[in-house]
mmCIF file of C-alpha atoms in Angstrom:
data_model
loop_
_atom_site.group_PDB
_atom_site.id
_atom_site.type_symbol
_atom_site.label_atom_id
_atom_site.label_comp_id
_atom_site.label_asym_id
_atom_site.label_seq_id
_atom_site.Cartn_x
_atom_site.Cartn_y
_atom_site.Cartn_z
ATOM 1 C CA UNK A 839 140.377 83.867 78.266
ATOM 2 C CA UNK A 840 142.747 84.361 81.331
ATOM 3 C CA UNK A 841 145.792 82.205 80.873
ATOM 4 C CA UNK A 842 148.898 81.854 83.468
ATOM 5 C CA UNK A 843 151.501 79.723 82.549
ATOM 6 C CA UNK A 844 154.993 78.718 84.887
ATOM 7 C CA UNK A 845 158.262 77.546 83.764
ATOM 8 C CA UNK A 846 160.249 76.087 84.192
ATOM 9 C CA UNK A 847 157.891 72.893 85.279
ATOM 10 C CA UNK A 848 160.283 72.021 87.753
ATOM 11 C CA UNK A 849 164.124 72.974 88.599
ATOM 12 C CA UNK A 850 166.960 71.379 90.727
ATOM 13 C CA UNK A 851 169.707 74.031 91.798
ATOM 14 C CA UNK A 852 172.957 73.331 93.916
ATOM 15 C CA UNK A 853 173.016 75.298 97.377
ATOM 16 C CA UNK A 854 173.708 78.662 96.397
ATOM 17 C CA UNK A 855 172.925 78.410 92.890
ATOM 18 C CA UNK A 856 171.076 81.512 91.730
ATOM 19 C CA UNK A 857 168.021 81.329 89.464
ATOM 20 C CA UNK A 858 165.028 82.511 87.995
ATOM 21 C CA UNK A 859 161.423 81.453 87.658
ATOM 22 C CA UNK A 860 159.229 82.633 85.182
ATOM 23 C CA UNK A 861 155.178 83.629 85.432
ATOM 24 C CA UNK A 862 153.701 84.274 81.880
ATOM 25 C CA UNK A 863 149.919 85.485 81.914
ATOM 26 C CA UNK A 864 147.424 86.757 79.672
ATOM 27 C CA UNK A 865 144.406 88.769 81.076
ATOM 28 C CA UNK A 866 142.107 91.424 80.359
ATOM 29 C CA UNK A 867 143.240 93.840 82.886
ATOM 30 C CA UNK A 868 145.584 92.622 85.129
ATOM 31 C CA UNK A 869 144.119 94.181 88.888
ATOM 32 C CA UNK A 870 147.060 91.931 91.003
ATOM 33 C CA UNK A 871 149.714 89.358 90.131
ATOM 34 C CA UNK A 872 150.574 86.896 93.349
ATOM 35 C CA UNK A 873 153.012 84.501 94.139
ATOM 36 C CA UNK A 874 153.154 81.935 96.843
ATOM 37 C CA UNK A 875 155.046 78.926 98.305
ATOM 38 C CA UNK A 876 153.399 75.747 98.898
ATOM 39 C CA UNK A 877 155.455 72.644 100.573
ATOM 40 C CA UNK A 878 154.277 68.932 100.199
ATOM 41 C CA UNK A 879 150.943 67.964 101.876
ATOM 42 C CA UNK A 880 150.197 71.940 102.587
ATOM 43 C CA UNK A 881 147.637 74.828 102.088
ATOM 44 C CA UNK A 882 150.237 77.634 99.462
ATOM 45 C CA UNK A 883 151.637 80.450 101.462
ATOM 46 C CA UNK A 884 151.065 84.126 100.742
ATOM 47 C CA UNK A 885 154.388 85.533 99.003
ATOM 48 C CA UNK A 886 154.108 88.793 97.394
ATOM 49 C CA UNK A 887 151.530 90.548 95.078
ATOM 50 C CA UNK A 888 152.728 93.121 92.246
ATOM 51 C CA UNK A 889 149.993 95.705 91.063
ATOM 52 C CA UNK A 890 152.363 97.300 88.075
ATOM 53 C CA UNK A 891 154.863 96.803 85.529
ATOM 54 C CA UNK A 892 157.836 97.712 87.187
ATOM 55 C CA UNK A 893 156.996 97.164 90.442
ATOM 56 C CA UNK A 894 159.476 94.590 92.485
ATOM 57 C CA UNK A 895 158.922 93.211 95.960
ATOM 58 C CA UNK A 896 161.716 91.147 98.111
ATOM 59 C CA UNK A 897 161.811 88.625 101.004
ATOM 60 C CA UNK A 898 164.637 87.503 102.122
ATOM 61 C CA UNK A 899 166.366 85.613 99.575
ATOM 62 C CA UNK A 900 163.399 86.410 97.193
ATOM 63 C CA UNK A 901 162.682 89.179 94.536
ATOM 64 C CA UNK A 902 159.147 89.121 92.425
ATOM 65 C CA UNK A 903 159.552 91.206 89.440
ATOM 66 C CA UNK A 904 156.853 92.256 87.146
ATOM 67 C CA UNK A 905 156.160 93.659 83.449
ATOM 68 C CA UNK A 906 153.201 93.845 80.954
ATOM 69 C CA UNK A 907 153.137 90.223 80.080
ATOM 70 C CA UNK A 908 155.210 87.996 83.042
ATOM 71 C CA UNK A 909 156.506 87.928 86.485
ATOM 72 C CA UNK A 910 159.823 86.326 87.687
ATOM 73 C CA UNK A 911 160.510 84.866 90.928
ATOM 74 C CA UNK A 912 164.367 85.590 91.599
ATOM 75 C CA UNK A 913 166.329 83.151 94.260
ATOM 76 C CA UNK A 914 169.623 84.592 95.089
ATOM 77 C CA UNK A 915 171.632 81.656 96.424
ATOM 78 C CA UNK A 916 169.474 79.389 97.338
ATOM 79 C CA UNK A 917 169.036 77.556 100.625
ATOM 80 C CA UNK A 918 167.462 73.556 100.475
ATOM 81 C CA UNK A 919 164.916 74.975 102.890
ATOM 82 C CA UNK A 920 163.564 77.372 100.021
ATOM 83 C CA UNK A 921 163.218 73.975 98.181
ATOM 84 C CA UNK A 922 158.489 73.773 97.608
ATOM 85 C CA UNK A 923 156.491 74.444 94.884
ATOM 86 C CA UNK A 924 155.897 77.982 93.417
ATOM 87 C CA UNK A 925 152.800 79.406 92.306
ATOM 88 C CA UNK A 926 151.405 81.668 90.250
ATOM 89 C CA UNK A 927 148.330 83.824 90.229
ATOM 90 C CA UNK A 928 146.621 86.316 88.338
ATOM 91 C CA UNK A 929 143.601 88.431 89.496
ATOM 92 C CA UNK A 930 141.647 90.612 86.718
ATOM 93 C CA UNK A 931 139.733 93.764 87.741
ATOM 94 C CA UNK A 932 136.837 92.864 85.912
ATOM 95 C CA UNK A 933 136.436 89.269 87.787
ATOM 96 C CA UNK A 934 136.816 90.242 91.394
ATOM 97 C CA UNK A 935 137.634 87.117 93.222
ATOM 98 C CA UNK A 936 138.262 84.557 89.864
ATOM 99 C CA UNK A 937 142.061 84.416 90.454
ATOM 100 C CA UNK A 938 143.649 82.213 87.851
ATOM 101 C CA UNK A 939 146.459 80.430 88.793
ATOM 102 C CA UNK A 940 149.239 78.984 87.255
ATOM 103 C CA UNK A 941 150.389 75.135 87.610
ATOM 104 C CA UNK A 942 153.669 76.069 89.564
ATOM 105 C CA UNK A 943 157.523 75.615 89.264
ATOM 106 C CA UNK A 944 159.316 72.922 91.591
ATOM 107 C CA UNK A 945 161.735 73.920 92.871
ATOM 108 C CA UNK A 946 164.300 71.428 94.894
ATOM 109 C CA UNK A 947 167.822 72.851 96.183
ATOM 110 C CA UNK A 948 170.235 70.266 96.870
ATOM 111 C CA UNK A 949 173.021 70.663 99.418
ATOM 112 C CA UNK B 856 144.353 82.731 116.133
ATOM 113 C CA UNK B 857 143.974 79.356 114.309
ATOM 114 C CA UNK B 858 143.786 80.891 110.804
ATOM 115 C CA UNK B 859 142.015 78.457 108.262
ATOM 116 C CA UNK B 860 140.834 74.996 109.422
ATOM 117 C CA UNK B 861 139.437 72.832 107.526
ATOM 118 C CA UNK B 862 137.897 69.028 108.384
ATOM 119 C CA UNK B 863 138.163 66.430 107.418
ATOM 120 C CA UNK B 864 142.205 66.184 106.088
ATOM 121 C CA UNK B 865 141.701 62.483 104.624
ATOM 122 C CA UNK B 866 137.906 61.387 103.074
ATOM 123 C CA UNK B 867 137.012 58.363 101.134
ATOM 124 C CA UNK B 868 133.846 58.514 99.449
ATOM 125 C CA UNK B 869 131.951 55.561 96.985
ATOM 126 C CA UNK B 870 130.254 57.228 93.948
ATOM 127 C CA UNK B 871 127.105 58.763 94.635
ATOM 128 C CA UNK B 872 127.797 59.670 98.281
ATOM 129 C CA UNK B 873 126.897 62.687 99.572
ATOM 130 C CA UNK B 874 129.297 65.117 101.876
ATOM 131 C CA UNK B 875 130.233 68.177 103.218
ATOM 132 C CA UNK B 876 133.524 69.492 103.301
ATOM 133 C CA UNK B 877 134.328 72.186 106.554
ATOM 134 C CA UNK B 878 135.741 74.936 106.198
ATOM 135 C CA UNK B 879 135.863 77.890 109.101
ATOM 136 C CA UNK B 880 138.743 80.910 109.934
ATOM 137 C CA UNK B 881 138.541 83.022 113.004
ATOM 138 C CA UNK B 882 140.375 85.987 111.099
ATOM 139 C CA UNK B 883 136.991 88.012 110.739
ATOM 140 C CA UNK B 884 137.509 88.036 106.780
ATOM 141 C CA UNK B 885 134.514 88.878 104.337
ATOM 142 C CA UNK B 886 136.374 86.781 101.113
ATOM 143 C CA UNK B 887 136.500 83.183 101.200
ATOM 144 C CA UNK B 888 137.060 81.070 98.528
ATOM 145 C CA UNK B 889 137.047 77.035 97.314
ATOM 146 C CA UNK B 890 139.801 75.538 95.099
ATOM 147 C CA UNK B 891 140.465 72.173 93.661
ATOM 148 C CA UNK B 892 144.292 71.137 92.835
ATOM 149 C CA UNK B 893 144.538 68.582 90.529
ATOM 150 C CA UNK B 894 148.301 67.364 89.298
ATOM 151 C CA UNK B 895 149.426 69.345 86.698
ATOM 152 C CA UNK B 896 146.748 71.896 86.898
ATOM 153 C CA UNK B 897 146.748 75.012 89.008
ATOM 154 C CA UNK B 898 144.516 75.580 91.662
ATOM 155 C CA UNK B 899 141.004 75.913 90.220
ATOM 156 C CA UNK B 900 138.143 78.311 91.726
ATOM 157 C CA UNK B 901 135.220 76.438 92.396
ATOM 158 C CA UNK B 902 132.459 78.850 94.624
ATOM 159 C CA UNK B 903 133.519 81.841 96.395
ATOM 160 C CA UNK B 904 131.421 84.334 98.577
ATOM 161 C CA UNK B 905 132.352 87.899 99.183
ATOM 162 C CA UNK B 906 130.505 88.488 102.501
ATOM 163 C CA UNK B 907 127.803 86.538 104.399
ATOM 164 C CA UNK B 908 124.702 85.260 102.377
ATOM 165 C CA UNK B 909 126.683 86.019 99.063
ATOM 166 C CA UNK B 910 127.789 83.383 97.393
ATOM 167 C CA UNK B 911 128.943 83.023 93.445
ATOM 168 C CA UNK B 912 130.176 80.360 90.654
ATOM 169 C CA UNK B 913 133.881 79.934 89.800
ATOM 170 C CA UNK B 914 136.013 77.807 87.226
ATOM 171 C CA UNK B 915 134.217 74.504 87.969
ATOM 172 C CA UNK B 916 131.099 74.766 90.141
ATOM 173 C CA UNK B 917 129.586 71.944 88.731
ATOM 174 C CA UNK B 918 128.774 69.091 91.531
ATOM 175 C CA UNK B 919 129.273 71.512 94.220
ATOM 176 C CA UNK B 920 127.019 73.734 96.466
ATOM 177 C CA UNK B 921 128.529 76.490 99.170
ATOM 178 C CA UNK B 922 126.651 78.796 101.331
ATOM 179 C CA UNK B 923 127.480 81.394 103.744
ATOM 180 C CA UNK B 924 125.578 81.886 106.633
ATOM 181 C CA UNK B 925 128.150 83.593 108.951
ATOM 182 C CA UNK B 926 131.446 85.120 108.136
ATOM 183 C CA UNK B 927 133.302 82.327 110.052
ATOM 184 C CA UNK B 928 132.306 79.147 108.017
ATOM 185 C CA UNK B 929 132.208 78.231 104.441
ATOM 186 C CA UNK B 930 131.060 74.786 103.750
ATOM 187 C CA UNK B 931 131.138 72.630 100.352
ATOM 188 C CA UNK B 932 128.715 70.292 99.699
ATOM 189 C CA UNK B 933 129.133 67.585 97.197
ATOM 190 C CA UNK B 934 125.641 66.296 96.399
ATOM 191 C CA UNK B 935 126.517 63.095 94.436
ATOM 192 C CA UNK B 936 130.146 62.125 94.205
ATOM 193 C CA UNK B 937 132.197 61.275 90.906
ATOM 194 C CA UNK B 938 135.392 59.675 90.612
ATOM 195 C CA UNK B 939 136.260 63.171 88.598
ATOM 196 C CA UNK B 940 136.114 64.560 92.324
ATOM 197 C CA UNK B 941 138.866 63.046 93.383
ATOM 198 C CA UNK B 942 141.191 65.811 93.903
ATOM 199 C CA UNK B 943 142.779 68.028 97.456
ATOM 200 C CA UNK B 944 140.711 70.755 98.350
ATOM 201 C CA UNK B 945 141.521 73.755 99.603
ATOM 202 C CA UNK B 946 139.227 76.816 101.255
ATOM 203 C CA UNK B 947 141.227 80.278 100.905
ATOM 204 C CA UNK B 948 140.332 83.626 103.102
ATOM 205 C CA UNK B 949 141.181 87.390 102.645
ATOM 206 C CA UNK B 950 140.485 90.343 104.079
ATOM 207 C CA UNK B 951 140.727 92.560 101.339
ATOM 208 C CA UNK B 952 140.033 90.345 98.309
ATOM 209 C CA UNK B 953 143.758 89.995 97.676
ATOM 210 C CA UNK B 954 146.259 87.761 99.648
ATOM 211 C CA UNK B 955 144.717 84.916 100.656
ATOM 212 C CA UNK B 956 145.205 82.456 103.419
ATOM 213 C CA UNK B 957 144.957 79.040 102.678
ATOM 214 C CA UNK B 958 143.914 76.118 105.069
ATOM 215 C CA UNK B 959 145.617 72.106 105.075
ATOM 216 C CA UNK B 960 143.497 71.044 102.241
ATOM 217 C CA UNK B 961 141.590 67.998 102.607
ATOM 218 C CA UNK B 962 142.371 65.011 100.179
ATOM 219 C CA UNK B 963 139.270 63.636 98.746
ATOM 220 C CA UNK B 964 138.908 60.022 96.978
ATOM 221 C CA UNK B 965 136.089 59.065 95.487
ATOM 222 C CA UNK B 966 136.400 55.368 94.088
#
């Protein structure tokens, strides 16, 4: 079965504060891993999508990184509006549109 | 362009009740997709269609009916509400199968 899992649950980082967030996932051929944003009351926001191990994408103050068995989200010095909720997903090639997505880190950066 | 809309944002519903949830984007996209988000729990798939007239299960179809009669709209039909309903829902498009966009989410009670 198709697991993601996100930690930490959720994270509180001074202004400038670099960190880390962690994606975990288990499926049977991994087709596209995808990260997005998603703020209080709101639909998530696209963010990146990795296709290999190795691979690394970066926005801004943002770097997705991605092996055989996790994906980090990387936040080099933080701003509080970067502060939402960070999500997870995994797609498999055999399942076409079954994404399986993870329960999200919150993040909130104080100033 | 509008992206994903979706009607209502705010529904109260007594058990048993019958609704539809709206859900339409103006972004020409053949995927569309229906999710639940329940705390603590990722997003959930519940029906997703690939193209007009094509329809299929997800995670937790069970209470729910979609169909897809034009490319623009993608409504979910709740035939008899439970209180295990109760939950935001959100409708999801992409163009490629991929990224998706996701609409407001509307925020369903059902007492």
């Amino acid at each position: 079965e198709d697991q993601v899992t996100q930690s930490p649950e959720a994270l509180r980082l001074q202004e400038g504060e670099s960190s880390s967030l962690n994606c975990s996932y288990t499926v049977s051929g991994l087709r596209g891993l995808f990260w997005y944003r998603q703020d209080p009351g709101k639909g998530p926001e696209f963010l990146f999508t990795l296709y290999s191990a190795g691979e690394e994408k970066e926005k801004e103050r943002l770097k997705a990184t991605l092996t055989k068995k996790e994906s980090f989200l990387h936040i080099t010095a933080p701003k509080p509006e970067d502060s939402a909720t960070y999500l997870c997903a995994v797609q498999a090639r055999n399942y076409g549109q079954n994404f399986v997505f993870g329960p999200g880190t919150r993040l909130s950066v104080l100033p | 362009n509008a992206g994903v809309t979706q009607t209502p944002k705010f529904q109260v519903l007594k058990t048993g009740q019958s609704m539809t949830l709206q859900c339409a984007q103006d972004m020409n996209h053949e995927y569309m997709s229906w999710y639940r988000q329940d705390p603590g729990m990722g997003l959930r798939l519940i029906h997703y269609s690939v193209g007009a007239g094509i329809t299929d299960q997800g995670e937790v179809p069970n209470g729910y009916n979609v169909s897809r009669s034009t490319t623009e709209d993608f409504p979910l039909r709740l035939l008899s509400a439970a209180p295990s309903q109760t939950s935001v829902y959100f409708c999801a498009s992409s163009s490629q199968g991929d990224e998706q966009f996701f609409g407001p989410g509307t925020r369903l009670t059902v007492l």
